[in-house]
PDB file of C-alpha atoms and ligand atoms in Angstrom:
ATOM      1  CA  MET A   1      75.824  77.319 124.310  1.00 45.00           C
ATOM      2  CA  ASP A   2      73.643  74.718 125.991  1.00 51.00           C
ATOM      3  CA  ALA A   3      73.243  75.255 129.740  1.00 53.00           C
ATOM      4  CA  ALA A   4      74.703  71.791 130.333  1.00 67.00           C
ATOM      5  CA  ASP A   5      77.883  72.600 128.439  1.00 81.00           C
ATOM      6  CA  THR A   6      80.961  73.308 130.497  1.00 94.00           C
ATOM      7  CA  VAL A   7      84.069  74.952 129.126  1.00 97.00           C
ATOM      8  CA  LEU A   8      87.228  74.560 131.173  1.00 97.00           C
ATOM      9  CA  THR A   9      90.254  76.799 130.848  1.00 97.00           C
ATOM     10  CA  ILE A  10      93.855  75.678 131.209  1.00 98.00           C
ATOM     11  CA  PRO A  11      97.223  77.306 130.463  1.00 98.00           C
ATOM     12  CA  ASP A  12      98.506  76.579 126.944  1.00 98.00           C
ATOM     13  CA  PHE A  13     101.679  75.223 128.545  1.00 98.00           C
ATOM     14  CA  CYS A  14     101.077  72.918 131.480  1.00 98.00           C
ATOM     15  CA  LEU A  15     101.381  69.381 132.776  1.00 98.00           C
ATOM     16  CA  VAL A  16      97.972  67.725 132.868  1.00 98.00           C
ATOM     17  CA  LEU A  17      97.658  64.867 135.347  1.00 98.00           C
ATOM     18  CA  LEU A  18      94.723  62.517 134.856  1.00 98.00           C
ATOM     19  CA  VAL A  19      94.008  60.651 138.082  1.00 98.00           C
ATOM     20  CA  GLY A  20      91.597  57.776 138.517  1.00 98.00           C
ATOM     21  CA  ALA A  21      90.978  54.054 138.699  1.00 98.00           C
ATOM     22  CA  SER A  22      91.007  51.791 135.693  1.00 98.00           C
ATOM     23  CA  GLY A  23      87.850  52.206 133.639  1.00 98.00           C
ATOM     24  CA  ALA A  24      87.155  55.710 134.953  1.00 98.00           C
ATOM     25  CA  GLY A  25      87.518  57.124 131.440  1.00 98.00           C
ATOM     26  CA  LYS A  26      90.925  58.817 131.517  1.00 98.00           C
ATOM     27  CA  SER A  27      92.068  57.664 128.057  1.00 98.00           C
ATOM     28  CA  THR A  28      88.658  58.440 126.537  1.00 98.00           C
ATOM     29  CA  PHE A  29      88.796  61.963 127.991  1.00 98.00           C
ATOM     30  CA  ALA A  30      92.383  62.461 126.810  1.00 98.00           C
ATOM     31  CA  ALA A  31      91.539  61.364 123.273  1.00 98.00           C
ATOM     32  CA  ARG A  32      88.537  63.681 123.192  1.00 98.00           C
ATOM     33  CA  HIS A  33      90.293  66.828 124.377  1.00 98.00           C
ATOM     34  CA  PHE A  34      93.981  66.544 123.487  1.00 98.00           C
ATOM     35  CA  ARG A  35      96.137  65.783 120.461  1.00 98.00           C
ATOM     36  CA  PRO A  36      97.551  62.240 120.294  1.00 98.00           C
ATOM     37  CA  THR A  37     101.119  63.552 120.528  1.00 98.00           C
ATOM     38  CA  GLU A  38     100.273  65.507 123.702  1.00 99.00           C
ATOM     39  CA  ILE A  39      99.257  62.343 125.538  1.00 99.00           C
ATOM     40  CA  VAL A  40     101.901  60.307 127.334  1.00 99.00           C
ATOM     41  CA  SER A  41     100.220  57.037 128.223  1.00 98.00           C
ATOM     42  CA  SER A  42     101.677  54.458 130.584  1.00 98.00           C
ATOM     43  CA  ASP A  43      99.834  51.737 128.640  1.00 98.00           C
ATOM     44  CA  THR A  44     101.369  52.856 125.362  1.00 98.00           C
ATOM     45  CA  CYS A  45     104.805  52.964 126.996  1.00 98.00           C
ATOM     46  CA  ARG A  46     104.289  49.429 128.397  1.00 98.00           C
ATOM     47  CA  ALA A  47     103.429  48.293 124.884  1.00 98.00           C
ATOM     48  CA  LEU A  48     106.476  50.062 123.456  1.00 98.00           C
ATOM     49  CA  VAL A  49     108.819  48.115 125.712  1.00 98.00           C
ATOM     50  CA  SER A  50     106.984  44.764 125.939  1.00 98.00           C
ATOM     51  CA  ASP A  51     104.422  44.577 123.105  1.00 98.00           C
ATOM     52  CA  ASP A  52     101.723  44.255 125.770  1.00 97.00           C
ATOM     53  CA  GLU A  53     100.041  47.297 127.341  1.00 95.00           C
ATOM     54  CA  ALA A  54      98.788  45.130 130.210  1.00 94.00           C
ATOM     55  CA  ASP A  55     102.185  43.637 131.128  1.00 95.00           C
ATOM     56  CA  GLN A  56     102.680  44.925 134.679  1.00 95.00           C
ATOM     57  CA  SER A  57     106.219  43.517 134.771  1.00 97.00           C
ATOM     58  CA  ALA A  58     107.069  46.164 132.169  1.00 98.00           C
ATOM     59  CA  SER A  59     105.910  49.014 134.412  1.00 98.00           C
ATOM     60  CA  ALA A  60     109.320  50.153 135.641  1.00 98.00           C
ATOM     61  CA  ALA A  61     110.688  50.436 132.107  1.00 98.00           C
ATOM     62  CA  ALA A  62     107.441  51.997 130.897  1.00 98.00           C
ATOM     63  CA  PHE A  63     107.523  54.723 133.530  1.00 98.00           C
ATOM     64  CA  GLU A  64     111.159  55.480 132.748  1.00 98.00           C
ATOM     65  CA  LEU A  65     109.882  56.226 129.257  1.00 98.00           C
ATOM     66  CA  VAL A  66     106.908  58.237 130.570  1.00 98.00           C
ATOM     67  CA  HIS A  67     109.263  60.405 132.607  1.00 99.00           C
ATOM     68  CA  MET A  68     111.789  60.785 129.815  1.00 99.00           C
ATOM     69  CA  ILE A  69     109.204  61.831 127.216  1.00 99.00           C
ATOM     70  CA  THR A  70     107.540  64.167 129.705  1.00 99.00           C
ATOM     71  CA  GLY A  71     110.869  65.829 130.515  1.00 99.00           C
ATOM     72  CA  LYS A  72     111.695  66.309 126.830  1.00 99.00           C
ATOM     73  CA  ARG A  73     108.269  67.765 126.111  1.00 99.00           C
ATOM     74  CA  LEU A  74     108.236  70.118 129.088  1.00 99.00           C
ATOM     75  CA  ALA A  75     111.757  71.276 128.237  1.00 99.00           C
ATOM     76  CA  ALA A  76     110.342  72.236 124.834  1.00 99.00           C
ATOM     77  CA  ARG A  77     107.346  73.945 126.532  1.00 98.00           C
ATOM     78  CA  ARG A  78     104.859  71.491 125.039  1.00 98.00           C
ATOM     79  CA  LEU A  79     101.624  70.835 126.903  1.00 99.00           C
ATOM     80  CA  THR A  80     101.757  67.252 128.166  1.00 99.00           C
ATOM     81  CA  VAL A  81      98.989  64.989 129.431  1.00 99.00           C
ATOM     82  CA  ILE A  82      99.875  62.042 131.661  1.00 99.00           C
ATOM     83  CA  ASP A  83      97.422  59.227 131.004  1.00 99.00           C
ATOM     84  CA  ALA A  84      98.112  56.866 133.897  1.00 98.00           C
ATOM     85  CA  THR A  85      96.241  56.128 137.106  1.00 98.00           C
ATOM     86  CA  ASN A  86      98.552  58.540 139.032  1.00 98.00           C
ATOM     87  CA  LEU A  87      96.983  57.335 142.266  1.00 97.00           C
ATOM     88  CA  LYS A  88      99.915  57.220 144.649  1.00 96.00           C
ATOM     89  CA  VAL A  89     102.028  60.058 145.965  1.00 95.00           C
ATOM     90  CA  ARG A  90     105.088  58.154 144.779  1.00 96.00           C
ATOM     91  CA  ASP A  91     103.591  57.891 141.241  1.00 96.00           C
ATOM     92  CA  ARG A  92     102.996  61.633 141.096  1.00 97.00           C
ATOM     93  CA  LYS A  93     106.220  62.771 142.748  1.00 97.00           C
ATOM     94  CA  PRO A  94     108.586  62.429 139.730  1.00 98.00           C
ATOM     95  CA  LEU A  95     106.016  64.086 137.467  1.00 98.00           C
ATOM     96  CA  LEU A  96     105.518  67.011 139.837  1.00 98.00           C
ATOM     97  CA  ALA A  97     109.294  67.348 140.101  1.00 98.00           C
ATOM     98  CA  LEU A  98     109.526  67.603 136.290  1.00 98.00           C
ATOM     99  CA  ALA A  99     106.785  70.242 136.264  1.00 98.00           C
ATOM    100  CA  ARG A 100     108.667  72.265 138.876  1.00 98.00           C
ATOM    101  CA  ARG A 101     111.949  71.884 137.044  1.00 98.00           C
ATOM    102  CA  PHE A 102     110.484  73.194 133.795  1.00 98.00           C
ATOM    103  CA  HIS A 103     108.163  75.768 135.419  1.00 98.00           C
ATOM    104  CA  ALA A 104     105.062  74.063 134.071  1.00 98.00           C
ATOM    105  CA  PRO A 105     101.789  74.752 135.885  1.00 98.00           C
ATOM    106  CA  VAL A 106     100.070  71.517 136.937  1.00 98.00           C
ATOM    107  CA  VAL A 107      96.434  70.865 136.043  1.00 98.00           C
ATOM    108  CA  THR A 108      94.800  67.849 137.695  1.00 98.00           C
ATOM    109  CA  PHE A 109      91.639  66.122 136.554  1.00 98.00           C
ATOM    110  CA  ALA A 110      90.488  63.526 139.077  1.00 98.00           C
ATOM    111  CA  PHE A 111      87.989  60.912 137.882  1.00 98.00           C
ATOM    112  CA  LEU A 112      86.056  59.932 141.006  1.00 98.00           C
ATOM    113  CA  LEU A 113      83.523  57.647 139.341  1.00 98.00           C
ATOM    114  CA  ASP A 114      82.092  54.915 141.540  1.00 97.00           C
ATOM    115  CA  ALA A 115      83.740  51.491 141.553  1.00 98.00           C
ATOM    116  CA  ALA A 116      80.711  49.730 140.026  1.00 98.00           C
ATOM    117  CA  THR A 117      80.891  51.953 136.921  1.00 98.00           C
ATOM    118  CA  CYS A 118      84.645  51.397 136.578  1.00 98.00           C
ATOM    119  CA  VAL A 119      84.221  47.627 136.933  1.00 98.00           C
ATOM    120  CA  ALA A 120      81.346  47.543 134.415  1.00 98.00           C
ATOM    121  CA  ARG A 121      83.326  49.576 131.887  1.00 98.00           C
ATOM    122  CA  ASN A 122      86.326  47.277 132.311  1.00 98.00           C
ATOM    123  CA  ARG A 123      84.067  44.307 131.691  1.00 98.00           C
ATOM    124  CA  GLU A 124      82.622  45.860 128.534  1.00 98.00           C
ATOM    125  CA  ARG A 125      86.115  46.767 127.342  1.00 98.00           C
ATOM    126  CA  GLY A 126      87.221  43.183 128.011  1.00 98.00           C
ATOM    127  CA  ALA A 127      84.251  41.838 126.044  1.00 98.00           C
ATOM    128  CA  ARG A 128      85.433  43.924 123.100  1.00 98.00           C
ATOM    129  CA  GLY A 129      88.898  42.357 123.288  1.00 96.00           C
ATOM    130  CA  GLY A 130      90.491  45.064 125.435  1.00 95.00           C
ATOM    131  CA  ARG A 131      91.826  45.042 128.989  1.00 95.00           C
ATOM    132  CA  ASP A 132      89.728  44.065 131.993  1.00 97.00           C
ATOM    133  CA  VAL A 133      91.670  44.553 135.226  1.00 97.00           C
ATOM    134  CA  GLY A 134      88.870  43.057 137.332  1.00 97.00           C
ATOM    135  CA  VAL A 135      87.017  44.050 140.456  1.00 98.00           C
ATOM    136  CA  GLU A 136      89.882  43.527 142.970  1.00 98.00           C
ATOM    137  CA  VAL A 137      92.225  45.892 141.186  1.00 98.00           C
ATOM    138  CA  VAL A 138      89.541  48.566 140.778  1.00 98.00           C
ATOM    139  CA  THR A 139      88.578  48.268 144.468  1.00 98.00           C
ATOM    140  CA  MET A 140      92.214  48.672 145.525  1.00 98.00           C
ATOM    141  CA  GLN A 141      92.609  51.660 143.242  1.00 98.00           C
ATOM    142  CA  GLN A 142      89.440  53.299 144.591  1.00 98.00           C
ATOM    143  CA  THR A 143      90.761  52.950 148.149  1.00 97.00           C
ATOM    144  CA  GLU A 144      94.053  54.524 147.093  1.00 97.00           C
ATOM    145  CA  LEU A 145      92.200  57.338 145.333  1.00 97.00           C
ATOM    146  CA  ARG A 146      90.021  58.226 148.342  1.00 96.00           C
ATOM    147  CA  LYS A 147      93.050  58.117 150.629  1.00 96.00           C
ATOM    148  CA  GLY A 148      94.959  60.478 148.379  1.00 95.00           C
ATOM    149  CA  MET A 149      92.199  63.043 147.839  1.00 94.00           C
ATOM    150  CA  PRO A 150      93.287  65.612 150.456  1.00 94.00           C
ATOM    151  CA  GLY A 151      96.795  65.693 148.955  1.00 93.00           C
ATOM    152  CA  LEU A 152      95.430  65.735 145.416  1.00 94.00           C
ATOM    153  CA  ARG A 153      93.243  68.748 146.051  1.00 93.00           C
ATOM    154  CA  ARG A 154      96.380  70.697 146.911  1.00 92.00           C
ATOM    155  CA  ILE A 155      98.040  70.012 143.543  1.00 89.00           C
ATOM    156  CA  GLY A 156      97.813  72.957 141.191  1.00 80.00           C
ATOM    157  CA  ASN A 157      94.645  73.661 139.318  1.00 96.00           C
ATOM    158  CA  PHE A 158      92.327  70.841 140.471  1.00 97.00           C
ATOM    159  CA  THR A 159      89.038  69.614 138.968  1.00 97.00           C
ATOM    160  CA  ALA A 160      87.147  66.578 140.246  1.00 97.00           C
ATOM    161  CA  PHE A 161      84.552  64.686 138.219  1.00 97.00           C
ATOM    162  CA  GLU A 162      82.225  62.722 140.460  1.00 96.00           C
ATOM    163  CA  THR A 163      80.241  61.045 137.683  1.00 97.00           C
ATOM    164  CA  GLY A 164      80.508  60.084 134.020  1.00 97.00           C
ATOM    165  CA  ALA A 165      77.855  62.728 133.308  1.00 97.00           C
ATOM    166  CA  ALA A 166      80.104  65.398 134.841  1.00 97.00           C
ATOM    167  CA  VAL A 167      82.926  64.309 132.525  1.00 97.00           C
ATOM    168  CA  ASP A 168      80.615  64.371 129.520  1.00 96.00           C
ATOM    169  CA  ARG A 169      79.467  67.918 130.310  1.00 97.00           C
ATOM    170  CA  ILE A 170      82.962  69.168 129.416  1.00 97.00           C
ATOM    171  CA  THR A 171      82.524  70.228 125.824  1.00 97.00           C
ATOM    172  CA  GLU A 172      85.743  72.182 125.491  1.00 97.00           C
ATOM    173  CA  ILE A 173      89.057  72.667 127.213  1.00 98.00           C
ATOM    174  CA  ARG A 174      90.138  76.129 126.192  1.00 98.00           C
ATOM    175  CA  ARG A 175      93.805  77.057 126.322  1.00 98.00           C
ATOM    176  CA  VAL A 176      94.896  80.475 127.417  1.00 98.00           C
ATOM    177  CA  PRO A 177      98.400  81.905 126.968  1.00 97.00           C
ATOM    178  CA  SER A 178     100.497  81.213 130.052  1.00 90.00           C
TER     179      SER A 178
HETATM  180  N1  CTP B   1      83.770  54.506 128.389  1.00 78.41           N
HETATM  181  C1  CTP B   1      82.412  54.674 128.254  1.00 78.41           C
HETATM  182  N2  CTP B   1      81.864  55.908 128.454  1.00 78.41           N
HETATM  183  C2  CTP B   1      82.636  56.950 128.776  1.00 78.41           C
HETATM  184  C3  CTP B   1      84.023  56.804 128.934  1.00 78.41           C
HETATM  185  C4  CTP B   1      84.565  55.527 128.736  1.00 78.41           C
HETATM  186  O1  CTP B   1      81.711  53.724 127.954  1.00 78.41           O
HETATM  187  N3  CTP B   1      82.066  58.140 128.950  1.00 78.41           N
HETATM  188  C5  CTP B   1      84.330  53.178 128.124  1.00 78.41           C
HETATM  189  C6  CTP B   1      85.486  53.233 127.160  1.00 78.41           C
HETATM  190  O2  CTP B   1      85.051  53.085 125.845  1.00 78.41           O
HETATM  191  C7  CTP B   1      86.325  52.058 127.605  1.00 78.41           C
HETATM  192  C8  CTP B   1      86.022  51.933 129.092  1.00 78.41           C
HETATM  193  O3  CTP B   1      84.848  52.684 129.328  1.00 78.41           O
HETATM  194  O4  CTP B   1      85.949  50.875 126.966  1.00 78.41           O
HETATM  195  C9  CTP B   1      87.131  52.486 129.957  1.00 78.41           C
HETATM  196  O5  CTP B   1      87.431  53.803 129.547  1.00 78.41           O
HETATM  197  P1  CTP B   1      88.950  54.245 129.425  1.00 78.41           P
HETATM  198  O6  CTP B   1      88.947  55.648 128.895  1.00 78.41           O
HETATM  199  O7  CTP B   1      89.717  53.219 128.702  1.00 78.41           O
HETATM  200  O8  CTP B   1      89.351  54.231 130.984  1.00 78.41           O
HETATM  201  P2  CTP B   1      90.752  54.499 131.636  1.00 78.41           P
HETATM  202  O9  CTP B   1      90.506  55.361 132.834  1.00 78.41           O
HETATM  203  O10 CTP B   1      91.702  54.996 130.629  1.00 78.41           O
HETATM  204  O11 CTP B   1      91.163  53.058 132.145  1.00 78.41           O
HETATM  205  P3  CTP B   1      92.640  52.427 132.338  1.00 78.41           P
HETATM  206  O12 CTP B   1      93.220  53.063 133.563  1.00 78.41           O
HETATM  207  O13 CTP B   1      92.370  50.971 132.510  1.00 78.41           O
HETATM  208  O14 CTP B   1      93.424  52.726 131.097  1.00 78.41           O
HETATM  209 MG1   MG B   2      93.468  54.241 129.865  1.00 78.41          MG
END
């Protein structure tokens, strides 16, 4: 194995919380390391209820779906990845309650990439026809993220990625029997 490679270990049954601003690379990371059916994405749920993954007015309905699917999966002891910004305590609270209810360990990956990178990636995504939430939203999200860090570090099995390079060093997420 290359010295730069990093293998992470997680329980084979757990709730994985991805936390980070828009453009930080949460969905890219999820797609690289988890099966499509393991990923519960707030954007996908927005699209399911409104045909538009960017429609913020669909958020309440979308998160009802996120929570429902997560509950069903955890009840069936299926590893579940929450692909949403998960920045606020009130965003995380219902998910942590589900994990407790179904005795699922919580694994948190926090994407602490700098705002300029997140903004640039949004812009590039926008140029390719995808979403670009813009600099104001990313700045607000970064503030929220920094504010929440002390609380976040206390949640379960916690890993922080400070840079895109740190994310890219993860070559494998190995699952061990829980
Ligand atoms: N990206 C990149 N290099 C990476 C990771 C992501 O260039 N190592 C690009 C992706 O291709 C995408 C953009 O950056 O166009 C944002 O990545 P994404 O995974 O979509 O970020 P999310 O954190 O999921 O953003 P959002 O909260 O808006 O869904
Ligand atoms: Mg995403």
